[in-house]
Coordinates of C-alpha atoms and ligand atoms in Angstrom, one line a residue:
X1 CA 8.0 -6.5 2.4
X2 CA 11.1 -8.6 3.1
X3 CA 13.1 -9.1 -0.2
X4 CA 13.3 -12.9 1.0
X5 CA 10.0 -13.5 0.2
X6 CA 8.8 -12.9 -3.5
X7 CA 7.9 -9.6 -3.9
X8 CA 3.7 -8.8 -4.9
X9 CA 4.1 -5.6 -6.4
X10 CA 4.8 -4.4 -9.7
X11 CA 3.6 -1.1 -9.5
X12 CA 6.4 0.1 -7.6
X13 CA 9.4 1.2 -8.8
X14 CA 12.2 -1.5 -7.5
X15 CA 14.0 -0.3 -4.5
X16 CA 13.1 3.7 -4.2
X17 CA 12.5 4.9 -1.0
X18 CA 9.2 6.5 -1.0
X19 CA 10.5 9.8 1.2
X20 CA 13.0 10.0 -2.2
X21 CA 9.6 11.3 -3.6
X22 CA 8.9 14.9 -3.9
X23 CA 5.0 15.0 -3.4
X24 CA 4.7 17.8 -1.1
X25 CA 3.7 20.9 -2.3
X26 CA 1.1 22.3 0.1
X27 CA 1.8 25.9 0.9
X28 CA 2.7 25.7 4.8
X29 CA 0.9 28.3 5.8
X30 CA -2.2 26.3 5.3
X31 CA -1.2 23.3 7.3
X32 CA -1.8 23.1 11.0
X33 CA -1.2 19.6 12.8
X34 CA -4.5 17.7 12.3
X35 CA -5.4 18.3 15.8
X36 CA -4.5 22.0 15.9
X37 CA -6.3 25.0 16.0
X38 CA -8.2 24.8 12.5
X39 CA -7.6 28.0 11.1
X40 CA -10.3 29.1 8.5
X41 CA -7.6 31.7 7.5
X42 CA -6.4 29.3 4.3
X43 CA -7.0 29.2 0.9
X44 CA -9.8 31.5 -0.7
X45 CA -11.5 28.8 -2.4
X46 CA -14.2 27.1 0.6
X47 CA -16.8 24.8 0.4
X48 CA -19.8 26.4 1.9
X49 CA -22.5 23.9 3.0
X50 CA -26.2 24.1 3.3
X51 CA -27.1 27.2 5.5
X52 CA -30.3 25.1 7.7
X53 CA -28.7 25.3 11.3
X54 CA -25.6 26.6 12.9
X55 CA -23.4 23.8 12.0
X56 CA -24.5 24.0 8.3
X57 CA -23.2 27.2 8.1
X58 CA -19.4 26.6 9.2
X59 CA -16.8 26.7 6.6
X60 CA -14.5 24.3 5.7
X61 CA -11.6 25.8 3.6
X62 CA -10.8 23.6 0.8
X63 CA -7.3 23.4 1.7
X64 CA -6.9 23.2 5.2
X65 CA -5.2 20.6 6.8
X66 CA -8.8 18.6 8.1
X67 CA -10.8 19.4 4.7
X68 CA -10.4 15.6 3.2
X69 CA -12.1 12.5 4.1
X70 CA -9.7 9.7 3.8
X71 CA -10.8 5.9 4.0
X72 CA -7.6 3.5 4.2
X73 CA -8.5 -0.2 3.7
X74 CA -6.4 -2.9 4.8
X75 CA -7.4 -6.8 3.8
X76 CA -7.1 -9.0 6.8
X77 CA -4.4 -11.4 6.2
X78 CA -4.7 -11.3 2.6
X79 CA -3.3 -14.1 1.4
X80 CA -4.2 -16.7 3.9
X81 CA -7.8 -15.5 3.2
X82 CA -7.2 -16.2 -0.5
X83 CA -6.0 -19.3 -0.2
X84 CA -8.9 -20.2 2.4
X85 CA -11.4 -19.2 -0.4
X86 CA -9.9 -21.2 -2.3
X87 CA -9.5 -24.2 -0.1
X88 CA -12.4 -23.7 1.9
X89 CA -11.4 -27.1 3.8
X90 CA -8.8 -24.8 5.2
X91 CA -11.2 -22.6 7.2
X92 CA -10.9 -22.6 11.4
X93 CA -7.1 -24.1 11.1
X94 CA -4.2 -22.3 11.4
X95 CA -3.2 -22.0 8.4
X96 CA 0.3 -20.1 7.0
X97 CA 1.4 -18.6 3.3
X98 CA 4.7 -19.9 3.0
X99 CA 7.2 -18.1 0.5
X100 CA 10.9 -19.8 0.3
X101 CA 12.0 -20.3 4.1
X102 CA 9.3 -17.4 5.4
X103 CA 5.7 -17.7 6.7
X104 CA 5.0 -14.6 4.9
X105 CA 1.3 -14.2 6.7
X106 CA -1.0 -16.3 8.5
X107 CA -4.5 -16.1 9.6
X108 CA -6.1 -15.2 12.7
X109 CA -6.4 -18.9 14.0
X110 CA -2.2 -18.9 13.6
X111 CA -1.9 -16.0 15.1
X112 CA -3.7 -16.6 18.5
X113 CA -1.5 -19.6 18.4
X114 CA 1.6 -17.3 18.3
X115 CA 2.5 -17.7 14.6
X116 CA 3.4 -14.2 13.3
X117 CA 4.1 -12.8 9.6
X118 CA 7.6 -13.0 8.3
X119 CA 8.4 -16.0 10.3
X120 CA 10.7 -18.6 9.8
X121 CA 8.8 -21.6 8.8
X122 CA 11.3 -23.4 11.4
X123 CA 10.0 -21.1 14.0
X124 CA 6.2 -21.2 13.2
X125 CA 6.3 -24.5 13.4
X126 CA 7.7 -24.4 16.8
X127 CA 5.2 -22.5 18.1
X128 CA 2.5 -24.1 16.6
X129 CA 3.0 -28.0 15.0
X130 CA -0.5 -28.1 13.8
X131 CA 0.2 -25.4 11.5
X132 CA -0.9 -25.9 8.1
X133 CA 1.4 -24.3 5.2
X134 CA 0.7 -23.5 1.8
X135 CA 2.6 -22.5 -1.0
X136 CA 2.5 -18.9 -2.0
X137 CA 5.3 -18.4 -4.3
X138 CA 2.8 -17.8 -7.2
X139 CA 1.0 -14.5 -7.2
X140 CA -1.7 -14.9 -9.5
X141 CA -4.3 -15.6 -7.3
X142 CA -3.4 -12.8 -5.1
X143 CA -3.1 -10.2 -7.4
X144 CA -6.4 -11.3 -9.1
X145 CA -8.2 -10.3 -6.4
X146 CA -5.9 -7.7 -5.1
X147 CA -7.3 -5.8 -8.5
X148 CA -10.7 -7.0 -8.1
X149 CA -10.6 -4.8 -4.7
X150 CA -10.0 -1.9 -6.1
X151 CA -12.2 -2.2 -9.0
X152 CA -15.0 -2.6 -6.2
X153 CA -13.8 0.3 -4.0
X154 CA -13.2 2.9 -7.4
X155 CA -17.5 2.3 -7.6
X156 CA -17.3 4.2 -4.1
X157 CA -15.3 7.0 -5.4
X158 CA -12.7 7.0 -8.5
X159 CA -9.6 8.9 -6.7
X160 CA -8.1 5.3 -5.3
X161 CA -4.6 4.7 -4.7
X162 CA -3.2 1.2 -4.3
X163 CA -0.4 0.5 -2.0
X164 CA 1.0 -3.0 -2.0
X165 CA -1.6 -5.8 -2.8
X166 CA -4.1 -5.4 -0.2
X167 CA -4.1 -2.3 1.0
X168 CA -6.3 0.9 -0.7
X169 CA -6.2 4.5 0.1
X170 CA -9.9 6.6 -1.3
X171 CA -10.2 9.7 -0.9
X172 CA -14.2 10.2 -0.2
X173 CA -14.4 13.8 0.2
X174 CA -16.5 14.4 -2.7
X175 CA -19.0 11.5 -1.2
X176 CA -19.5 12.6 2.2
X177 CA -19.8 16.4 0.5
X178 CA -23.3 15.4 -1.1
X179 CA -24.3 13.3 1.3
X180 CA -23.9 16.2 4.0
X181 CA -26.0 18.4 1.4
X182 CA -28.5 15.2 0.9
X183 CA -29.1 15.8 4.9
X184 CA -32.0 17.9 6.3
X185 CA -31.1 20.4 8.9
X186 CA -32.6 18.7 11.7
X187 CA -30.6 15.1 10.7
X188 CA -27.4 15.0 12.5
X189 CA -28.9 13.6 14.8
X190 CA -29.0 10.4 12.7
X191 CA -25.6 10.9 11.5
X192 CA -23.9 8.0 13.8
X193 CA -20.4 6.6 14.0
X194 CA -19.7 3.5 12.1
X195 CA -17.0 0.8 14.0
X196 CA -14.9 2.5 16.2
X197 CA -13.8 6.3 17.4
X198 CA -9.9 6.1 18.2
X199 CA -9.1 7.0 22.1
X200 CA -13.4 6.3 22.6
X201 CA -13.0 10.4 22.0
X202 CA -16.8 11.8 22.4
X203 CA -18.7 13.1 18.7
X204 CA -19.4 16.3 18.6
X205 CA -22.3 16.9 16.2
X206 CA -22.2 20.6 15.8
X207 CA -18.7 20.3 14.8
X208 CA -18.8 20.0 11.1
X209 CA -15.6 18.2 10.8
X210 CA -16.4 15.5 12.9
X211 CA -20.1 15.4 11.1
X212 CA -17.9 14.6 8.3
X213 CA -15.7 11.7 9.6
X214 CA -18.8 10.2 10.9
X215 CA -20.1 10.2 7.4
X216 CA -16.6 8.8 6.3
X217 CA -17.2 6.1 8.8
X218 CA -20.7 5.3 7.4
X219 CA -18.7 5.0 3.4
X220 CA -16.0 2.5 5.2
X221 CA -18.8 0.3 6.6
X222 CA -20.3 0.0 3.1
X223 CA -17.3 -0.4 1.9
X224 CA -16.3 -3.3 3.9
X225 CA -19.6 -4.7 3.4
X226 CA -19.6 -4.5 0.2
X227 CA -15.9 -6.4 -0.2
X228 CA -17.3 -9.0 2.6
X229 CA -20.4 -9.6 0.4
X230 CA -19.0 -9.6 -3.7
X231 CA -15.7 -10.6 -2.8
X232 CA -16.0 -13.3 0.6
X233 CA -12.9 -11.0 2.3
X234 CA -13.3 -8.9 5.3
X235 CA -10.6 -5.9 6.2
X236 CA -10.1 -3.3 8.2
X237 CA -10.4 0.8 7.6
X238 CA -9.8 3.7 9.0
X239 CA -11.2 6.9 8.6
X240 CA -9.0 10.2 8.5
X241 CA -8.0 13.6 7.1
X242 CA -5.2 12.7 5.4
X243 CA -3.2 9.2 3.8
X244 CA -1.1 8.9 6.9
X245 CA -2.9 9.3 9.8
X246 CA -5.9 7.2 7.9
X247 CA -3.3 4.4 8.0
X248 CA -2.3 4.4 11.4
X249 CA -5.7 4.3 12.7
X250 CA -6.6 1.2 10.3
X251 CA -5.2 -0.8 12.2
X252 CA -6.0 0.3 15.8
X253 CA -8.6 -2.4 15.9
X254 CA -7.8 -6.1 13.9
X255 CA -9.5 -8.2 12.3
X256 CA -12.6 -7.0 10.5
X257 CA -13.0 -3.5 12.0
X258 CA -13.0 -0.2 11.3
X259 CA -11.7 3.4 13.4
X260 CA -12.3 6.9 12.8
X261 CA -10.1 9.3 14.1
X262 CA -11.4 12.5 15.5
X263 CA -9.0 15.6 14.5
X264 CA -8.5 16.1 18.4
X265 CA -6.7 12.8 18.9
X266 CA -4.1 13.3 16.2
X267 CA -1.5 13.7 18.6
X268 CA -2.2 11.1 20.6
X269 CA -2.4 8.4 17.6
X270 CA 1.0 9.8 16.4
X271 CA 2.5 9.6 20.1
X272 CA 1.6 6.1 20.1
X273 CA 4.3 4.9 16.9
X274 CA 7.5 3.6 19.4
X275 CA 9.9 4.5 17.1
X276 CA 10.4 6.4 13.4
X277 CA 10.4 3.6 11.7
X278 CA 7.0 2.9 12.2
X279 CA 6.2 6.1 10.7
X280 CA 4.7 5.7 7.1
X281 CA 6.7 7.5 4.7
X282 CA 9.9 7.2 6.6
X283 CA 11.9 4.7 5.0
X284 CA 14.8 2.4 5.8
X285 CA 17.5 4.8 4.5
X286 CA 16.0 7.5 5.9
X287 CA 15.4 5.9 9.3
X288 CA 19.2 5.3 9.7
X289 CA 20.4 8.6 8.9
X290 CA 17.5 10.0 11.5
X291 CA 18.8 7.7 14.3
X292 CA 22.6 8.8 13.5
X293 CA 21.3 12.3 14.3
X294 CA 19.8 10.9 17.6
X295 CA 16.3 10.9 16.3
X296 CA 14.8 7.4 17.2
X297 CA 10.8 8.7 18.9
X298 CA 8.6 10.8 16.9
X299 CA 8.9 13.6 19.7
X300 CA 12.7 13.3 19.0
X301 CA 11.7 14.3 15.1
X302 CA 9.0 17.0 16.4
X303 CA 11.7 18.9 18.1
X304 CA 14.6 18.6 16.2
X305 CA 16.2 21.6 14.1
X306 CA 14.8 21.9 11.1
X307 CA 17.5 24.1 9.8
X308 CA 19.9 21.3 10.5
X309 CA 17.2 18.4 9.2
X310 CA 17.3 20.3 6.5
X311 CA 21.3 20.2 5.8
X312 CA 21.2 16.4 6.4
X313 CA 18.4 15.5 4.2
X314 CA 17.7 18.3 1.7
X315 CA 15.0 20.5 2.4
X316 CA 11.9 18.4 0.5
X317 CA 12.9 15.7 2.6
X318 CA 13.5 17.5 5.7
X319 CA 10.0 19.4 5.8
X320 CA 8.1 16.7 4.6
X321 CA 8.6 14.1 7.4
X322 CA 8.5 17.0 10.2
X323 CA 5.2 17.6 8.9
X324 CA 4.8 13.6 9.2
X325 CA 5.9 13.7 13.4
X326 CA 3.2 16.3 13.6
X327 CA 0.3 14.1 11.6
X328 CA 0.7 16.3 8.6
X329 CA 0.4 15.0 5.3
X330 CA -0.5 16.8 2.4
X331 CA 0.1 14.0 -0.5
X332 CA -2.6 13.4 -2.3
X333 CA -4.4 10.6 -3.0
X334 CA -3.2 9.5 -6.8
X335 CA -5.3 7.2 -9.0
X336 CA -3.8 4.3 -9.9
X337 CA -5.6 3.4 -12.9
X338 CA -3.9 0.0 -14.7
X339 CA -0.7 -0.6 -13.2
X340 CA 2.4 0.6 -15.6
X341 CA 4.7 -2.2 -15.6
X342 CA 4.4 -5.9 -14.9
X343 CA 7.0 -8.2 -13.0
X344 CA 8.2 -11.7 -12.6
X345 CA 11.2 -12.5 -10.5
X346 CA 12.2 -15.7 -8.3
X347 CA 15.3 -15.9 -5.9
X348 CA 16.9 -18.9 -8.1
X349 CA 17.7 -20.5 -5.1
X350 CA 16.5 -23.9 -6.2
X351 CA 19.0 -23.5 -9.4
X352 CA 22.1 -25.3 -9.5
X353 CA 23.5 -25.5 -13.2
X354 CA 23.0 -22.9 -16.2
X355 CA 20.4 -25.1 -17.5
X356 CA 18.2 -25.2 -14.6
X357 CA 18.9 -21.1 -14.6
X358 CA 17.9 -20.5 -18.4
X359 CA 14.5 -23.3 -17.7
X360 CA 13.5 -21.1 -14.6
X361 CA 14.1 -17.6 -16.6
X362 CA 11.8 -19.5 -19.7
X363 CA 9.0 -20.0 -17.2
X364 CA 9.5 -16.2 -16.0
X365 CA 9.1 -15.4 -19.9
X366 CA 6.2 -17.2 -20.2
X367 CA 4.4 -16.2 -17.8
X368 CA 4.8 -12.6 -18.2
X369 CA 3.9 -12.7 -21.7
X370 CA 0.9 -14.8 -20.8
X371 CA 0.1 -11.5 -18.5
X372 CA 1.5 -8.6 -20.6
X373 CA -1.2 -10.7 -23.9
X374 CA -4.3 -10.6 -21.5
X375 CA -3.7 -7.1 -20.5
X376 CA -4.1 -6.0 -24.1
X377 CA -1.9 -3.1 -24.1
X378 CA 1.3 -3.0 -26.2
X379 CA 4.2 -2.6 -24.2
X380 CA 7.2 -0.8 -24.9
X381 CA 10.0 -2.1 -23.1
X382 CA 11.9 -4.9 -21.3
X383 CA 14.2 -4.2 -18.4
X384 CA 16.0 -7.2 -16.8
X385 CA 17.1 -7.1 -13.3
X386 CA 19.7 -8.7 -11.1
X387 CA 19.8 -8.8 -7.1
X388 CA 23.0 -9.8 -5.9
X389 CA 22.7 -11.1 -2.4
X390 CA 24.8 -9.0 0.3
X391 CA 24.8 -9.3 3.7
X392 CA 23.3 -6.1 4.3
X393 CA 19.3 -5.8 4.6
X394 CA 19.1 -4.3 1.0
X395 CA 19.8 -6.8 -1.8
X396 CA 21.8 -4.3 -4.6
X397 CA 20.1 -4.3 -7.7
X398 CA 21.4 -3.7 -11.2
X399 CA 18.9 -3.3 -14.4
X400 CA 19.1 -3.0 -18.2
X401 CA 16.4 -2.0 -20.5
X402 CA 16.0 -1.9 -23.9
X403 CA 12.7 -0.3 -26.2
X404 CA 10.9 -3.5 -27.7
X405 CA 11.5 -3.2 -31.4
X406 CA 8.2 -2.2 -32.7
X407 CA 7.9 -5.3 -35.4
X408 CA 8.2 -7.1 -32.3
X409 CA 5.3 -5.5 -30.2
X410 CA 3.4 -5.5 -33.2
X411 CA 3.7 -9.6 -33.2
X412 CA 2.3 -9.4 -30.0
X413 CA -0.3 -11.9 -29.7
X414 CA 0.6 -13.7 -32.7
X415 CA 2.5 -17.3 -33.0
X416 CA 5.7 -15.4 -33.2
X417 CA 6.0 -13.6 -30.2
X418 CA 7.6 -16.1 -28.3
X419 CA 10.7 -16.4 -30.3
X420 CA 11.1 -12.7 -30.8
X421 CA 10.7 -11.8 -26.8
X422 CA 13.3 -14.5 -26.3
X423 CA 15.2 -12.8 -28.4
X424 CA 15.7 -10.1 -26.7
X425 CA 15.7 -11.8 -23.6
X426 CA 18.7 -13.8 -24.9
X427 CA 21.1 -10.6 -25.5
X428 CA 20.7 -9.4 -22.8
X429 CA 20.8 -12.6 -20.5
X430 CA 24.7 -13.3 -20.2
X431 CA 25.1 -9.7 -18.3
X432 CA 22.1 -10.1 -16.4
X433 CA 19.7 -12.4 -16.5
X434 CA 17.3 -13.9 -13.7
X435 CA 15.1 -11.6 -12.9
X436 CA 12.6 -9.9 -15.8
X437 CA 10.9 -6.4 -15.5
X438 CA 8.3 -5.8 -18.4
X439 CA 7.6 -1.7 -18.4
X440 CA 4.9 -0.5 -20.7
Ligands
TTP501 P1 0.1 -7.3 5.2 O1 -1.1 -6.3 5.0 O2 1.3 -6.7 5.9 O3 -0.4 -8.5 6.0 P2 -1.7 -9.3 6.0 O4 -2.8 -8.7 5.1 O5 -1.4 -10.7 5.6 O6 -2.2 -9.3 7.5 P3 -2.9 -8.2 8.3 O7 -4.2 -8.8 8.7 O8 -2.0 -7.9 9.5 O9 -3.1 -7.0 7.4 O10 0.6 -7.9 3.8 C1 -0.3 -8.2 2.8 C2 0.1 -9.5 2.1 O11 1.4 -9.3 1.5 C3 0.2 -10.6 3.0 O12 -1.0 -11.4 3.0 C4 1.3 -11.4 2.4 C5 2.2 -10.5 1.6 N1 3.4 -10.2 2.3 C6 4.6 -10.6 1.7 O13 4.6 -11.3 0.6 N2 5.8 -10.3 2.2 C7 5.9 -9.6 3.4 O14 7.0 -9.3 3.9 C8 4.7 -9.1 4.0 C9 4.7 -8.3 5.3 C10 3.5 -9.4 3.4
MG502 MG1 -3.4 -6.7 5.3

């Protein structure tokens, strides 16, 4: 997400770097690389299934490092799909999303004309003048459907974990589990792959774990389908044991297609990334301090000292991306559920005097308390927030927040609200101002 462009997502917490999380708590022991030897050595607890034929008898511990099935789903240029459901007129032209000067996605058409995402509009229009633009500044739309996703994929399994607008991670173990125990003994034959198998690696059918990515791949299709027929969107998916390598396979084949990865061809899917920074889970910060060490390839990261990774980054940190260069990722997939705060922010570039300022904050207001009243909940808080523009690629961010009085949340819905949240709004706008964070 470039911070030029309006940011979609309010779930996130503003400018944390997600390997600053500590999510990783998987005893070592039980983690292998993906595509190593699977140990059955692990946890106690396994998951025996239906004793028919051979394969029906292997055990899958419940914690190794292949146990899950992971479907990630990625919308195809979300917005520009959005826009073309809404404009249907628009469908077959290139067509871009344009946020301030940035063509923040385009559709395929674009695309095969040479437009790409996070263009300059300048430069997309180079490349291709028939390009038609829209406005995309206003979220609504998007995140209207970005929920309505989710709703549809939680019918498929309720562990689903947004990232972003348009992307989804499920975790489908419990799924494929009955339908592998739905299965006579003589029906893996009929178990075939959905989309594609990354590398074209051969199935094994008497290899339980690959049984159960097929069966993953079978989930994805519906799922797909399913968006494609309620919804009008297509996306891709991919089909994994764990978050990570689920999303790097996503989007081995684009548009509207879907990849399973086999546990065999781990290596060769993380061997593929050009760099750490195309690593999920490594972020900017941490991508900088990683190259000052003379890390830049993934192999760079697999080999490096992890006693000494360890004294640069902290130990959390340190073990938890090694296990990323190796395709080991242990986080799990976290509901959701509503999302826990609500945004509305603009760049205020088009503001020139204090009274254009204070109109463009009133809209902000109103708009998020048009939100924050059709949610239903109460919420508890109001943080404001200020970027300051620097030169470097990280705008600095400073934020106040204060509890919402409870008279006030209690007028909620009422004639009154608007004059008590600007209120509040009002002492706190001289030190900060423009920017509004609403946190239930
Ligand atoms: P992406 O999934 O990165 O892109 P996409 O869905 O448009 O295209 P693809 O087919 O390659 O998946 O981002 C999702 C939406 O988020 C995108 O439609 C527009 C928006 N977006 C921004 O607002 N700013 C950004 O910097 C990026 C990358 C995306
Ligand atoms: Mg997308």
């Amino acid at each position: 997400m470039d911070m030029l462009g309006v940011e979609p997502e309010e779930e996130e917490d503003e400018d944390e770097e997600e390997e600053d999380e500590e999510e990783d708590t998987m005893d070592p022991q039980l983690l292998g690389a993906a595509g190593g030897p699977r140990s059955s050595s692990g946890p106690v607890e396994a998951v025996r299934l239906a004793p028919f034929a051979a394969v029906h008898s292997q055990v899958v511990p419940a914690g190794s490092a292949s146990y899950r099935v992971i479907v990630h789903v990625d919308l195809d240029c979300f917005y520009a799909q959005v826009e073309m459901i809404s404009h249907p007129e628009l469908k077959g032209k290139p067509l871009g999303v344009q946020q301030k000067y940035l063509v923040v996605t385009c559709n395929y058409e674009a695309r095969k004309l040479g437009v790409k995402k996070l263009m300059s509009v300048r430069d997309a229009k180079e490349k291709c003048p028939q390009l038609v633009l829209v406005n995309g500044e206003d979220l609504t739309r998007y995140r209207e459907m970005s929920y309505k996703v989710t709703e549809l994929l939680e019918e498929f399994s309720p562990v689903v974990e947004r990232l972003g607008f348009d992307e989804n991670f499920v975790d489908i173990t419990q799924t494929v589990e009955k339908r592998l125990h739905q299965l006579q003994s003589d029906d893996y034959s009929v178990v075939a792959v959905c989309g594609h198998v990354y590398n074209n690696q051969s199935v094994n059918l008497n290899d339980i774990l690959h049984v159960r990515l097929l069966i993953g791949s079978q989930i994805a299709a519906e799922m797909r389908e399913a968006i494609f027929n309620q919804l009008g969107l297509t996306g891709c998916a991919g089909v994994a044991s764990n978050k990570l390598l689920s999303k790097l396979v996503s989007g081995t084949f684009k548009p509207n297609q879907q990849t399973v990865l086999m546990p065999e061809s781990c290596q060769d899917l993380i061997g593929s990334l050009d760099h750490i920074k195309q690593m999920p889970g490594i972020g900017y910060k941490t991508t900088k301090r990683l190259e000052s060490l003379g890390i830049n390839s993934v192999h760079d990261l697999q080999i490096f000292s992890p006693e000494i990774l360890e004294k640069e980054l902290g130990i959390s940190v340190a073990q938890r991306i090694q296990k990323l260069s190796f395709g080991e990722d242990n986080s799990p997939v976290t509901p959701s559920g509503p999302p826990q705060s609500f945004s509305e922010e603009d760049s205020f570039k088009k503001c020139s005097s204090e009274v254009e300022a204070k109109k463009k904050i009133e809209e902000l207001l109103a708009k998020l308390l048009n939100r924050v009243c059709k949610d239903g909940r109460k919420p508890h808080t109001i943080r404001l927030i200020i970027r300051r523009f620097s030169s470097d690629r990280h705008f600095n961010r400073e934020s106040r927040q204060c509890p919402i009085p409870s008279h006030v949340i209690q007028k909620l819905g009422t004639e009154n609200e608007r004059y008590s949240y600007g209120r509040i709004f009002t002492r706190q706008r001289d030190k900060l101002g423009f920017s509004t964070k609403w946190k239930n």
